[in-house]
XYZ file of C-alpha atoms in Angstrom:
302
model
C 82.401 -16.934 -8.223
C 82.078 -13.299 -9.236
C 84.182 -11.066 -7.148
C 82.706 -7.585 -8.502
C 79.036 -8.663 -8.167
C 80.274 -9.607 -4.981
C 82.226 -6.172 -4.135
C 79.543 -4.336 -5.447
C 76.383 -6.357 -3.533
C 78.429 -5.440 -0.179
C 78.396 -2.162 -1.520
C 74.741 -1.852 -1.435
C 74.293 -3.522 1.758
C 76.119 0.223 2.968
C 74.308 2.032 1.058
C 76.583 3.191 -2.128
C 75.368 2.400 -5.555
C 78.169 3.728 -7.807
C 80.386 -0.093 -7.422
C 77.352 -1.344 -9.105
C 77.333 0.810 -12.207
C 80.761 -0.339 -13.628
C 79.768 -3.991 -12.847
C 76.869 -3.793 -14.903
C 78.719 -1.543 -18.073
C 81.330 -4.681 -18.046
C 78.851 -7.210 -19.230
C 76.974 -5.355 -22.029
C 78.909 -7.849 -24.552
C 78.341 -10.761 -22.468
C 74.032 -11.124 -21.423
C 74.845 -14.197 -18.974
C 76.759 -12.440 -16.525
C 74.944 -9.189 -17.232
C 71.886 -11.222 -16.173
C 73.313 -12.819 -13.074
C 74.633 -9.516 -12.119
C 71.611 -7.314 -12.676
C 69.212 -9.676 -10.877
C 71.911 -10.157 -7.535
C 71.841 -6.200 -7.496
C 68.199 -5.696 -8.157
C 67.722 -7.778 -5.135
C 70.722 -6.128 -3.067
C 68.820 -2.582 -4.097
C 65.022 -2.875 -2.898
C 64.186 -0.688 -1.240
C 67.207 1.948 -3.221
C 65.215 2.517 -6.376
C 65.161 6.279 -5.231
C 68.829 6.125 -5.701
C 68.902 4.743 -9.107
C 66.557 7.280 -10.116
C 68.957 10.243 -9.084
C 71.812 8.146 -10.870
C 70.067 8.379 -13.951
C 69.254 12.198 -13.835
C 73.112 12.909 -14.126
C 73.137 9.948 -17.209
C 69.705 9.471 -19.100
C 70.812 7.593 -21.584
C 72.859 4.847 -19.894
C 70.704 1.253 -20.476
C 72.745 -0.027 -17.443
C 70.995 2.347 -15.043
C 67.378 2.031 -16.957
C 67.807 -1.943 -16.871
C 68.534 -2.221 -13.019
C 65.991 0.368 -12.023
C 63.167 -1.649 -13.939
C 64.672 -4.689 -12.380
C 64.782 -3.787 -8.758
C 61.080 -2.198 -8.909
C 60.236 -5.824 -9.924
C 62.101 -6.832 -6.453
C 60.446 -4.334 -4.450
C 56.687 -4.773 -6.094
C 57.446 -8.848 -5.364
C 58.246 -7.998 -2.100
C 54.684 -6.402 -1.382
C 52.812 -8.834 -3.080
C 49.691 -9.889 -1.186
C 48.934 -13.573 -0.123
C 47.201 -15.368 -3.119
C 44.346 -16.884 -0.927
C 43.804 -13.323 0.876
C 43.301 -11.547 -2.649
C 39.457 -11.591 -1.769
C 39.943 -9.453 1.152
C 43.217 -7.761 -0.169
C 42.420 -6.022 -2.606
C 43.968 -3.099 -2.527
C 47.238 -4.568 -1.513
C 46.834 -6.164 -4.659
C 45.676 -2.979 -7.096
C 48.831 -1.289 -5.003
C 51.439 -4.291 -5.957
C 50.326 -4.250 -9.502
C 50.919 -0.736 -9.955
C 54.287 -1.294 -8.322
C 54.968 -3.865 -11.165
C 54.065 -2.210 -13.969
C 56.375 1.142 -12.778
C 59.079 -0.854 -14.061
C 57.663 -1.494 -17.634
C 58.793 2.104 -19.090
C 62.477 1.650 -17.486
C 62.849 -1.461 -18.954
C 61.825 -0.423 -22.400
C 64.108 2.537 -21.913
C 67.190 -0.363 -21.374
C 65.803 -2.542 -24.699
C 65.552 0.939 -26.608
C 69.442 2.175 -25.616
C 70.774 -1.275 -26.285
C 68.708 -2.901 -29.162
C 70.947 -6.273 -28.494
C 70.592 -6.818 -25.354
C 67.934 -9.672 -24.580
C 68.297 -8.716 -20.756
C 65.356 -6.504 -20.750
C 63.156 -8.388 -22.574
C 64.228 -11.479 -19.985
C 62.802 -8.906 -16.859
C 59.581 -7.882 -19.090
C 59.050 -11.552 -19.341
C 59.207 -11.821 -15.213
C 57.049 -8.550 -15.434
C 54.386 -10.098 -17.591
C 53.677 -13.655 -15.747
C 53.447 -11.482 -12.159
C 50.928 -9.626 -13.942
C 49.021 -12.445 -15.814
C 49.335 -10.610 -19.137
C 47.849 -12.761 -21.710
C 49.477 -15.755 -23.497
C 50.234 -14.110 -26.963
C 52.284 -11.338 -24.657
C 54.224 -13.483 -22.939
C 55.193 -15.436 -26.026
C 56.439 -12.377 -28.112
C 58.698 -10.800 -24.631
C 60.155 -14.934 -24.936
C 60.539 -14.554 -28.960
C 62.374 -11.512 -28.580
C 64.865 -12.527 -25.850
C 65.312 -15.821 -27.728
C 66.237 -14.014 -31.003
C 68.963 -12.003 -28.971
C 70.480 -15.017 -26.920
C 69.122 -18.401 -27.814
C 70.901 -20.031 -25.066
C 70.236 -17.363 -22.271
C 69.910 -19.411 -19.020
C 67.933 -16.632 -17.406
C 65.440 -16.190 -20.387
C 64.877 -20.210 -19.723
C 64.002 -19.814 -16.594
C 61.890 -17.056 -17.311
C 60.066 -19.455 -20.111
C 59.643 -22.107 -17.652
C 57.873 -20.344 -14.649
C 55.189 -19.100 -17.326
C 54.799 -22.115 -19.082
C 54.260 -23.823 -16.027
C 50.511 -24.888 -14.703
C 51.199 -22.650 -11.785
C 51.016 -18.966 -13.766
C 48.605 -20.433 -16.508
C 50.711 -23.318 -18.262
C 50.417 -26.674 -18.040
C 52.526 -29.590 -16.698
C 53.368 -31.346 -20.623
C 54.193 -27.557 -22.313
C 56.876 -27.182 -19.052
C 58.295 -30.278 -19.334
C 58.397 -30.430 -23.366
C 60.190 -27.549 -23.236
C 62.833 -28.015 -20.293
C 63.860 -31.397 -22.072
C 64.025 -29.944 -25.996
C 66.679 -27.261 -24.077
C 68.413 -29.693 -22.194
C 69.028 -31.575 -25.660
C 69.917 -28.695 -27.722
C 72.176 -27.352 -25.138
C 75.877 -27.463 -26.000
C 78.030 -29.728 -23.907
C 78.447 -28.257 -20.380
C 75.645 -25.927 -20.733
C 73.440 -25.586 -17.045
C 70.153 -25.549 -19.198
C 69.770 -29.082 -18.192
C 69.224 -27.863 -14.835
C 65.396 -27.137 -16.337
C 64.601 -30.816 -15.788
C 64.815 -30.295 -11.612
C 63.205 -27.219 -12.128
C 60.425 -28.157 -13.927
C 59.921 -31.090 -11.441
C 60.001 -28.732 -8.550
C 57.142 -26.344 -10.541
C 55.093 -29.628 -11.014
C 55.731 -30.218 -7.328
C 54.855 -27.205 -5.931
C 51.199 -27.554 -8.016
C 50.769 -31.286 -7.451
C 51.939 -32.102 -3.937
C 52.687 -28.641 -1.695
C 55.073 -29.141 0.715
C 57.646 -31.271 2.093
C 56.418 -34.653 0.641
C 58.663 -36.828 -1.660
C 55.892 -38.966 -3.120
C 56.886 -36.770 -6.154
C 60.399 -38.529 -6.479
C 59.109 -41.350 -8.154
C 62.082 -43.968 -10.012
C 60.938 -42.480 -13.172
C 61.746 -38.889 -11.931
C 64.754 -40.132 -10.086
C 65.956 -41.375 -13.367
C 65.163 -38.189 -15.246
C 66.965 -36.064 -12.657
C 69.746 -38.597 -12.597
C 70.810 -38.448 -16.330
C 69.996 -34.777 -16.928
C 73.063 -34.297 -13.642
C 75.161 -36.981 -15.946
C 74.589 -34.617 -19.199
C 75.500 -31.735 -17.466
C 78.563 -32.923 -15.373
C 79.949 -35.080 -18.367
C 80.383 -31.898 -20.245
C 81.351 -29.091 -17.126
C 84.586 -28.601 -18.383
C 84.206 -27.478 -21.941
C 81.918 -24.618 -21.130
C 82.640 -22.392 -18.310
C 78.925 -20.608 -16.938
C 77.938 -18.326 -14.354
C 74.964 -20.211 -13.604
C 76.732 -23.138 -12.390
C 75.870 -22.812 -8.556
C 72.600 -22.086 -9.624
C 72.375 -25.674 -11.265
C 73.937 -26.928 -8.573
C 71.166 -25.976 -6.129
C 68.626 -26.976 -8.521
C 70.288 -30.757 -8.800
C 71.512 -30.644 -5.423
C 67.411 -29.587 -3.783
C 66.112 -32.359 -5.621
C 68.188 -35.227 -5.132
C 67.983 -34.235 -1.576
C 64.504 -34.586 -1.423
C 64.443 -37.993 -2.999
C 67.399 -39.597 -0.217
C 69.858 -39.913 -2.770
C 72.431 -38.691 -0.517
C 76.060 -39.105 -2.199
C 74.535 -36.807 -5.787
C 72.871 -34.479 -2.805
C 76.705 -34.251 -1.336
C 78.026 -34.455 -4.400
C 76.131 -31.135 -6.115
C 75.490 -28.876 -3.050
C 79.546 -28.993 -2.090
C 80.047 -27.515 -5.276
C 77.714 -24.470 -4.569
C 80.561 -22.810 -2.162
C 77.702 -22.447 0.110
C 75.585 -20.379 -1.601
C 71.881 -20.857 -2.134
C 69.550 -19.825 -5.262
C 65.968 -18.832 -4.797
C 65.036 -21.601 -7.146
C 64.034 -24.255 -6.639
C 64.374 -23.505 -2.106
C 61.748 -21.356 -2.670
C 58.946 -24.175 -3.410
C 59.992 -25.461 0.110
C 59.529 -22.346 1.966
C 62.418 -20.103 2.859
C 65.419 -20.530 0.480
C 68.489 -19.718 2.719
C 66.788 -21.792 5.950
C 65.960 -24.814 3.393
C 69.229 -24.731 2.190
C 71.131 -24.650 5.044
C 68.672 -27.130 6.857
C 69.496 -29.731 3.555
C 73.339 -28.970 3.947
C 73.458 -29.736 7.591
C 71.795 -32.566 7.310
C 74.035 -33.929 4.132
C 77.314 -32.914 6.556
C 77.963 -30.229 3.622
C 79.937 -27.025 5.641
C 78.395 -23.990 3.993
C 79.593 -21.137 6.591
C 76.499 -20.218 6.825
């Protein structure tokens, strides 16, 4: 768990930004935890981009402010997004939450400019690009160039996968080529196997919406089953901080497919706290979580 994401989340929730700036300057050498930490307090600060903004007019030139300012506008422009079968009758919701979106393209390149290392920015251009169905060739370079920075970045996989998947233009073999080949190159311990529920879930969400688990085949089952083996066999050489997140992702889909004890077994280990993905493709991620919890007899607090 991360105690200053943690102090300085609360910290937004009251309305003071300044916790958040330090939190962010501590990770510039380390682009997993600056990840984790600038998406928690992108999401903590919809609806405080006004704030940022006034931050950076006393410090232009700090990437740590231009990063989570380009960030949370992604948050808030999400957050406005109109209903994909209303877009005939929405459309100027729509023109209004793609101009939303793009507002955080010149902050971001302001973070990638002051920081020429950090893959972070590119990772959040990537998210920026698949909400605004930029071509192919676009999305491919923003993945090339957080790749080159951080070949290993959980967050730029996850990125990768969403926009490879049939969902935002992909299709089904490209998603699931490419969650495997990272689950196999990843070093022992490394939550990049993780991708292989993910992927399933994206598939899912395309193939079967909602609750069903015809999707859970024995095939799948086995997949999911031996990816959670690679990853657990290996936990202790390689410390992450996206460890609850594969939890969730492991714990959601074994879940689904009545395989109670691994369900137990991953989702205790979470400290009771959920991740967007993969909930989300079920509807509400903390009520889906909780709902799967209760019904597994995992205590979550929550």
């Amino acid at each position: 768990m991360d105690a200053v994401l943690d102090d300085a989340v609360a910290a937004l929730g009251r309305g003071y930004l300044e916790p958040a700036i330090p939190a962010l300057v501590a990770t510039r050498a380390d682009p997993e935890s600056r990840a984790l930490r600038v998406e928690a307090l992108a999401r903590a600060a919809a609806g405080l981009t006004g704030g940022i903004e006034a931050l950076i007019e006393r410090d232009r030139v700090n990437p740590d402010l231009w990063l989570w300012l380009g960030r949370a506008r992604i948050e808030e422009a999400w957050l406005i997004k109109p209903d994909v079968r209303a877009r005939a009758v929405q459309a100027d919701r729509m023109r209004v939450f793609q101009q939303a979106m793009e507002s955080a393209r010149a902050p971001l390149t302001a973070a990638a400019r002051f920081l020429p290392a950090d893959p972070v920015p590119w990772v959040c251009l990537l998210w920026l690009a698949l909400a605004l169905e930029r071509p192919r060739e676009e999305k491919d370079s923003l993945w090339a160039e957080a790749w080159r920075r951080h070949p290993g970045l959980y967050a730029a996989h996850v990125a990768r996968l969403s926009t490879l998947s049939p969902g935002w233009g992909g299709t089904s073999q490209e998603m699931f080529d490419f969650a495997r080949a990272a689950g196999a190159a990843a070093p022992p311990g490394d939550p990049l196997w993780a991708l292989i529920p993910l992927a399933h879930f994206e598939h899912m969400s395309q193939e079967r919406p909602g609750r069903s688990r015809a999707w859970i085949s024995f095939d799948v089952q086995r997949e999911i089953s031996a990816a959670s083996g690679r990853w657990l066999d290996g936990r202790g050489a390689r410390p992450h901080p996206r460890v609850v997140e594969a939890h969730n992702a492991f714990g959601a889909a074994f879940y689904l497919a009545d395989m109670r004890r691994p369900a137990r077994g991953h989702l205790s280990r979470t400290g009771g706290r959920f991740s967007e993905l993969p909930w989300s493709h079920l509807g509400d991620p903390a009520k889906e979580f909780h709902r799967a919890c209760s019904r597994l007899n995992v205590i979550t607090n929550g």
